[in-house]
CSV table of C-alpha atoms in Angstrom, one decimal:
chain,number,residue,atom,x,y,z
Y,1,MET,CA,120.3,213.3,225.2
Y,2,PRO,CA,121.4,214.8,221.8
Y,3,THR,CA,121.9,212.8,218.9
Y,4,ASN,CA,125.8,213.5,218.8
Y,5,SER,CA,126.0,212.6,222.6
Y,6,LYS,CA,124.3,209.2,221.8
Y,7,ALA,CA,126.7,208.6,219.0
Y,8,VAL,CA,129.8,209.4,221.3
Y,9,LEU,CA,128.4,207.0,223.9
Y,10,ARG,CA,127.6,204.2,221.2
Y,11,ILE,CA,131.4,204.5,220.1
Y,12,ALA,CA,132.8,204.6,223.6
Y,13,GLN,CA,130.9,201.3,224.3
Y,14,LEU,CA,132.2,199.7,221.3
Y,15,ILE,CA,135.6,200.7,222.1
Y,16,SER,CA,135.2,199.4,225.7
Y,17,THR,CA,133.9,196.1,224.2
Y,18,VAL,CA,136.5,195.6,221.6
Y,19,PHE,CA,139.2,196.2,224.3
Y,20,HIS,CA,137.6,194.2,227.2
Y,21,PRO,CA,140.2,193.7,229.9
Y,22,LEU,CA,139.8,189.7,229.4
Y,23,LEU,CA,140.8,190.1,226.0
Y,24,THR,CA,144.4,191.5,227.1
Y,25,LEU,CA,146.2,188.3,226.9
Y,26,SER,CA,144.8,187.3,223.5
Y,27,TYR,CA,145.8,190.7,222.0
Y,28,ILE,CA,149.2,190.3,223.6
Y,29,LEU,CA,149.8,186.9,222.1
Y,30,VAL,CA,148.7,188.2,218.6
Y,31,LEU,CA,151.2,191.0,218.9
Y,32,LEU,CA,154.1,188.6,220.2
Y,33,LEU,CA,153.1,186.2,217.2
Y,34,LEU,CA,153.5,189.2,214.9
Y,35,ILE,CA,156.7,190.5,216.3
Y,36,ASN,CA,158.5,187.0,216.5
Y,37,PRO,CA,156.6,184.1,215.3
Y,38,TYR,CA,159.6,181.9,215.3
Y,39,ALA,CA,159.8,182.0,219.2
Y,40,PHE,CA,156.6,180.0,219.0
Y,41,GLY,CA,157.8,177.3,216.3
Y,42,VAL,CA,155.9,178.9,213.7
Y,43,ASN,CA,156.9,181.0,210.4
Y,44,GLN,CA,154.1,183.2,210.8
Y,45,ILE,CA,150.8,183.9,212.6
Y,46,GLY,CA,148.0,182.0,211.0
Y,47,GLU,CA,149.8,178.7,210.8
Y,48,GLY,CA,148.0,175.8,212.5
Y,49,LYS,CA,150.0,175.5,215.5
Y,50,SER,CA,149.8,179.2,216.5
Y,51,MET,CA,146.0,179.4,215.9
Y,52,LEU,CA,145.3,176.4,218.0
Y,53,PHE,CA,147.5,178.1,220.9
Y,54,LEU,CA,145.7,181.5,220.2
Y,55,LEU,CA,142.3,179.6,220.4
Y,56,SER,CA,143.2,178.0,223.7
Y,57,VAL,CA,144.5,181.4,225.2
Y,58,PHE,CA,141.2,183.0,224.1
Y,59,ILE,CA,139.0,180.4,225.6
Y,60,SER,CA,141.0,180.1,228.8
Y,61,THR,CA,141.3,183.5,229.5
Y,62,PHE,CA,138.2,185.3,228.0
Y,63,LEU,CA,135.6,183.0,227.1
Y,64,LEU,CA,135.4,180.7,230.3
Y,65,PRO,CA,135.9,183.6,232.8
Y,66,LEU,CA,133.2,185.6,230.9
Y,67,ILE,CA,130.8,182.4,231.2
Y,68,SER,CA,131.5,182.2,234.9
Y,69,ILE,CA,130.7,185.9,235.3
Y,70,ALA,CA,127.4,185.3,233.4
Y,71,LEU,CA,126.5,182.4,235.8
Y,72,MET,CA,127.3,184.7,238.9
Y,73,LYS,CA,124.9,187.4,237.3
Y,74,ASN,CA,122.3,184.7,236.9
Y,75,ILE,CA,122.4,183.7,240.7
Y,76,GLY,CA,122.6,187.2,241.7
Y,77,MET,CA,126.2,187.6,242.6
Y,78,VAL,CA,126.7,190.3,240.1
Y,79,SER,CA,124.0,193.0,239.6
Y,80,SER,CA,125.2,194.0,236.1
Y,81,PHE,CA,127.7,193.0,233.5
Y,82,MET,CA,128.7,196.8,233.5
Y,83,MET,CA,129.6,196.4,237.4
Y,84,HIS,CA,129.2,200.0,238.2
Y,85,ASP,CA,129.4,199.0,241.8
Y,86,ARG,CA,133.1,198.2,242.7
Y,87,MET,CA,131.9,195.3,245.0
Y,88,ASP,CA,130.2,193.6,242.2
Y,89,ARG,CA,133.8,192.8,241.0
Y,90,VAL,CA,134.8,190.9,243.9
Y,91,GLY,CA,133.4,187.6,242.5
Y,92,PRO,CA,134.6,188.0,239.1
Y,93,PHE,CA,138.1,189.1,240.4
Y,94,LEU,CA,138.3,185.9,242.3
Y,95,VAL,CA,137.1,183.7,239.4
Y,96,ALA,CA,139.4,185.4,236.9
Y,97,GLY,CA,142.2,185.0,239.3
Y,98,ILE,CA,141.9,181.3,239.8
Y,99,PHE,CA,141.8,180.8,235.9
Y,100,TYR,CA,144.7,183.1,235.3
Y,101,LEU,CA,147.0,181.8,238.3
Y,102,SER,CA,146.4,178.2,237.3
Y,103,LEU,CA,147.3,179.0,233.6
Y,104,CYS,CA,150.1,181.1,234.4
Y,105,TYR,CA,151.6,178.3,236.4
Y,106,ASN,CA,151.2,175.9,233.5
Y,107,PHE,CA,152.7,178.0,231.0
Y,108,TYR,CA,155.5,178.8,233.1
Y,109,HIS,CA,156.5,175.2,233.2
Y,110,LEU,CA,156.1,174.4,229.5
Y,111,PRO,CA,159.9,174.3,228.4
Y,112,ASP,CA,159.2,175.8,224.7
Y,113,MET,CA,157.1,178.6,226.0
Y,114,PRO,CA,158.7,182.0,224.9
Y,115,LEU,CA,160.1,183.9,227.7
Y,116,ALA,CA,158.2,187.0,226.3
Y,117,PHE,CA,154.8,185.3,226.8
Y,118,LYS,CA,155.5,184.0,230.2
Y,119,SER,CA,156.5,187.3,231.4
Y,120,ALA,CA,153.3,188.9,229.9
Y,121,PHE,CA,151.3,186.2,231.4
Y,122,LEU,CA,152.8,186.6,234.9
Y,123,GLY,CA,152.4,190.4,234.4
Y,124,VAL,CA,148.8,190.2,233.6
Y,125,THR,CA,148.1,187.7,236.7
Y,126,MET,CA,150.0,190.3,238.9
Y,127,ALA,CA,148.2,193.0,237.7
Y,128,LEU,CA,144.9,191.3,238.0
Y,129,PHE,CA,145.5,190.5,241.8
Y,130,LEU,CA,146.9,194.0,242.6
Y,131,SER,CA,143.8,195.4,240.9
Y,132,PHE,CA,141.7,193.2,243.2
Y,133,PHE,CA,143.5,194.8,246.1
Y,134,MET,CA,143.1,198.3,245.0
Y,135,ASN,CA,139.5,197.7,244.1
Y,136,LEU,CA,138.8,197.4,247.9
Y,137,PHE,CA,139.6,201.0,248.1
Y,138,SER,CA,138.8,202.8,244.7
Y,139,LYS,CA,137.3,201.7,241.4
Y,140,ILE,CA,140.4,201.3,239.2
Y,141,SER,CA,139.8,201.0,235.6
Y,142,LEU,CA,140.5,197.4,234.4
Y,143,HIS,CA,140.4,198.7,230.9
Y,144,THR,CA,143.4,200.8,231.4
Y,145,VAL,CA,145.1,198.1,233.4
Y,146,GLY,CA,144.8,195.8,230.1
Y,147,MET,CA,146.0,198.6,227.9
Y,148,GLY,CA,148.9,199.5,230.3
Y,149,ALA,CA,149.8,195.8,230.1
Y,150,ILE,CA,149.7,195.6,226.3
Y,151,ILE,CA,151.9,198.6,226.0
Y,152,GLY,CA,154.3,197.1,228.6
Y,153,ALA,CA,154.3,193.7,226.8
Y,154,VAL,CA,155.3,195.3,223.4
Y,155,LEU,CA,158.2,197.2,225.2
Y,156,VAL,CA,159.2,194.1,227.0
Y,157,ALA,CA,159.2,192.1,223.6
Y,158,MET,CA,161.4,194.9,222.0
Y,159,LEU,CA,164.0,194.5,224.7
Y,160,LEU,CA,163.9,190.7,224.4
Y,161,PHE,CA,163.9,190.3,220.7
Y,162,ASN,CA,165.9,193.3,219.9
Y,163,TYR,CA,164.0,193.8,216.7
Y,164,ASN,CA,163.6,197.3,215.2
Y,165,THR,CA,160.7,196.1,212.5
Y,166,ILE,CA,157.7,193.7,212.4
Y,167,GLN,CA,156.4,192.3,209.0
Y,168,ILE,CA,152.6,191.9,208.3
Y,169,GLY,CA,152.3,190.3,204.9
Y,170,ASN,CA,154.5,192.3,202.5
Y,171,TRP,CA,154.4,195.3,204.7
Y,172,ILE,CA,157.1,196.2,207.1
Y,173,PHE,CA,156.5,198.6,210.1
Y,174,SER,CA,158.8,199.9,212.8
Y,175,LEU,CA,158.3,198.4,216.3
Y,176,TYR,CA,158.4,202.0,217.6
Y,177,LEU,CA,155.3,202.8,215.4
Y,178,LEU,CA,153.7,199.9,216.9
Y,179,LEU,CA,154.4,201.1,220.2
Y,180,PHE,CA,152.9,204.5,219.4
Y,181,ILE,CA,150.0,202.8,217.9
Y,182,MET,CA,149.4,201.1,221.3
Y,183,ILE,CA,149.7,204.3,223.2
Y,184,PHE,CA,147.3,205.8,221.0
Y,185,LEU,CA,144.8,203.3,221.4
Y,186,ALA,CA,145.4,203.1,225.0
Y,187,GLY,CA,144.4,206.9,225.3
Y,188,MET,CA,141.4,206.1,223.1
Y,189,VAL,CA,140.3,203.6,225.5
Y,190,GLY,CA,140.7,205.9,228.6
Y,191,SER,CA,138.7,208.6,226.9
Y,192,ALA,CA,136.0,206.2,226.1
Y,193,ARG,CA,135.8,205.1,229.9
Y,194,LEU,CA,135.5,208.9,230.6
Y,195,SER,CA,132.8,209.4,228.2
Y,196,MET,CA,130.8,206.7,229.7
Y,197,GLU,CA,131.4,208.2,233.2
Y,198,ALA,CA,132.6,204.8,234.2
Y,199,HIS,CA,135.6,206.3,236.0
Y,200,TYR,CA,137.3,209.3,237.2
Y,201,PRO,CA,140.8,210.3,235.8
Y,202,ASN,CA,142.7,208.9,238.7
Y,203,ASP,CA,141.0,205.5,238.1
Y,204,LEU,CA,142.5,205.6,234.6
Y,205,TYR,CA,145.8,206.6,235.6
Y,206,GLY,CA,146.2,204.1,238.2
Y,207,GLY,CA,145.2,201.4,235.7
Y,208,TYR,CA,147.8,202.4,233.1
Y,209,LEU,CA,150.4,202.5,235.9
Y,210,VAL,CA,149.4,198.9,237.2
Y,211,GLY,CA,149.2,197.3,233.9
Y,212,PHE,CA,152.5,198.9,232.6
Y,213,ALA,CA,154.7,198.4,235.8
Y,214,THR,CA,153.7,194.5,236.5
Y,215,GLN,CA,154.9,193.8,233.0
Y,216,LEU,CA,158.4,195.3,233.7
Y,217,ILE,CA,158.5,193.7,237.4
Y,218,ALA,CA,157.3,190.2,235.9
Y,219,LEU,CA,160.3,190.6,233.3
Y,220,GLN,CA,162.7,191.0,236.2
Y,221,LEU,CA,161.2,188.1,238.2
Y,222,ILE,CA,161.2,185.6,235.5
Y,223,SER,CA,164.4,186.4,233.7
């Protein structure tokens, strides 16, 4: 393999790792805390309460499912962490689904939980189960499901909070710029998955659609 091809592959692998599907809710929470920290009872992201909440979401939606998948690999239920065979995904789908469904139920019944995050969590959980069903017929890209969900969550936040700007430190940015950046990153993730030959284009388009649409559907169901 040529040196430049190896470099492209390494970059694609890095992008795929950074934007792992199980990190979707953690990224959405970070964005919501940046857009409107007051909805979570803090003045800015980084305060003790917000960091504890972010850590709990990270552990519950990423670390624990990842450990469970590692255990499945050790006992032979999953042949590879890359899960090239779509049937390798069945066990991880079920485990992640149990975690997400139970957490979604708990968060929904917390009175002080912002509607934007409840909606995002429900949307991601719906996307997970819909992806599980679609996986029986095709290898939908979970990476693009996650990126579609992030774009959808940002759009929902813009509708709910009716904000035009986001402040990070002393810098003020347009929320439309944030939305554009998320769309650009989503395209970058899709390109990375194609570069790794992990999916066909239709797998990516289906993933974007599932992730984005379930965010809008969740908002209608929960509001």
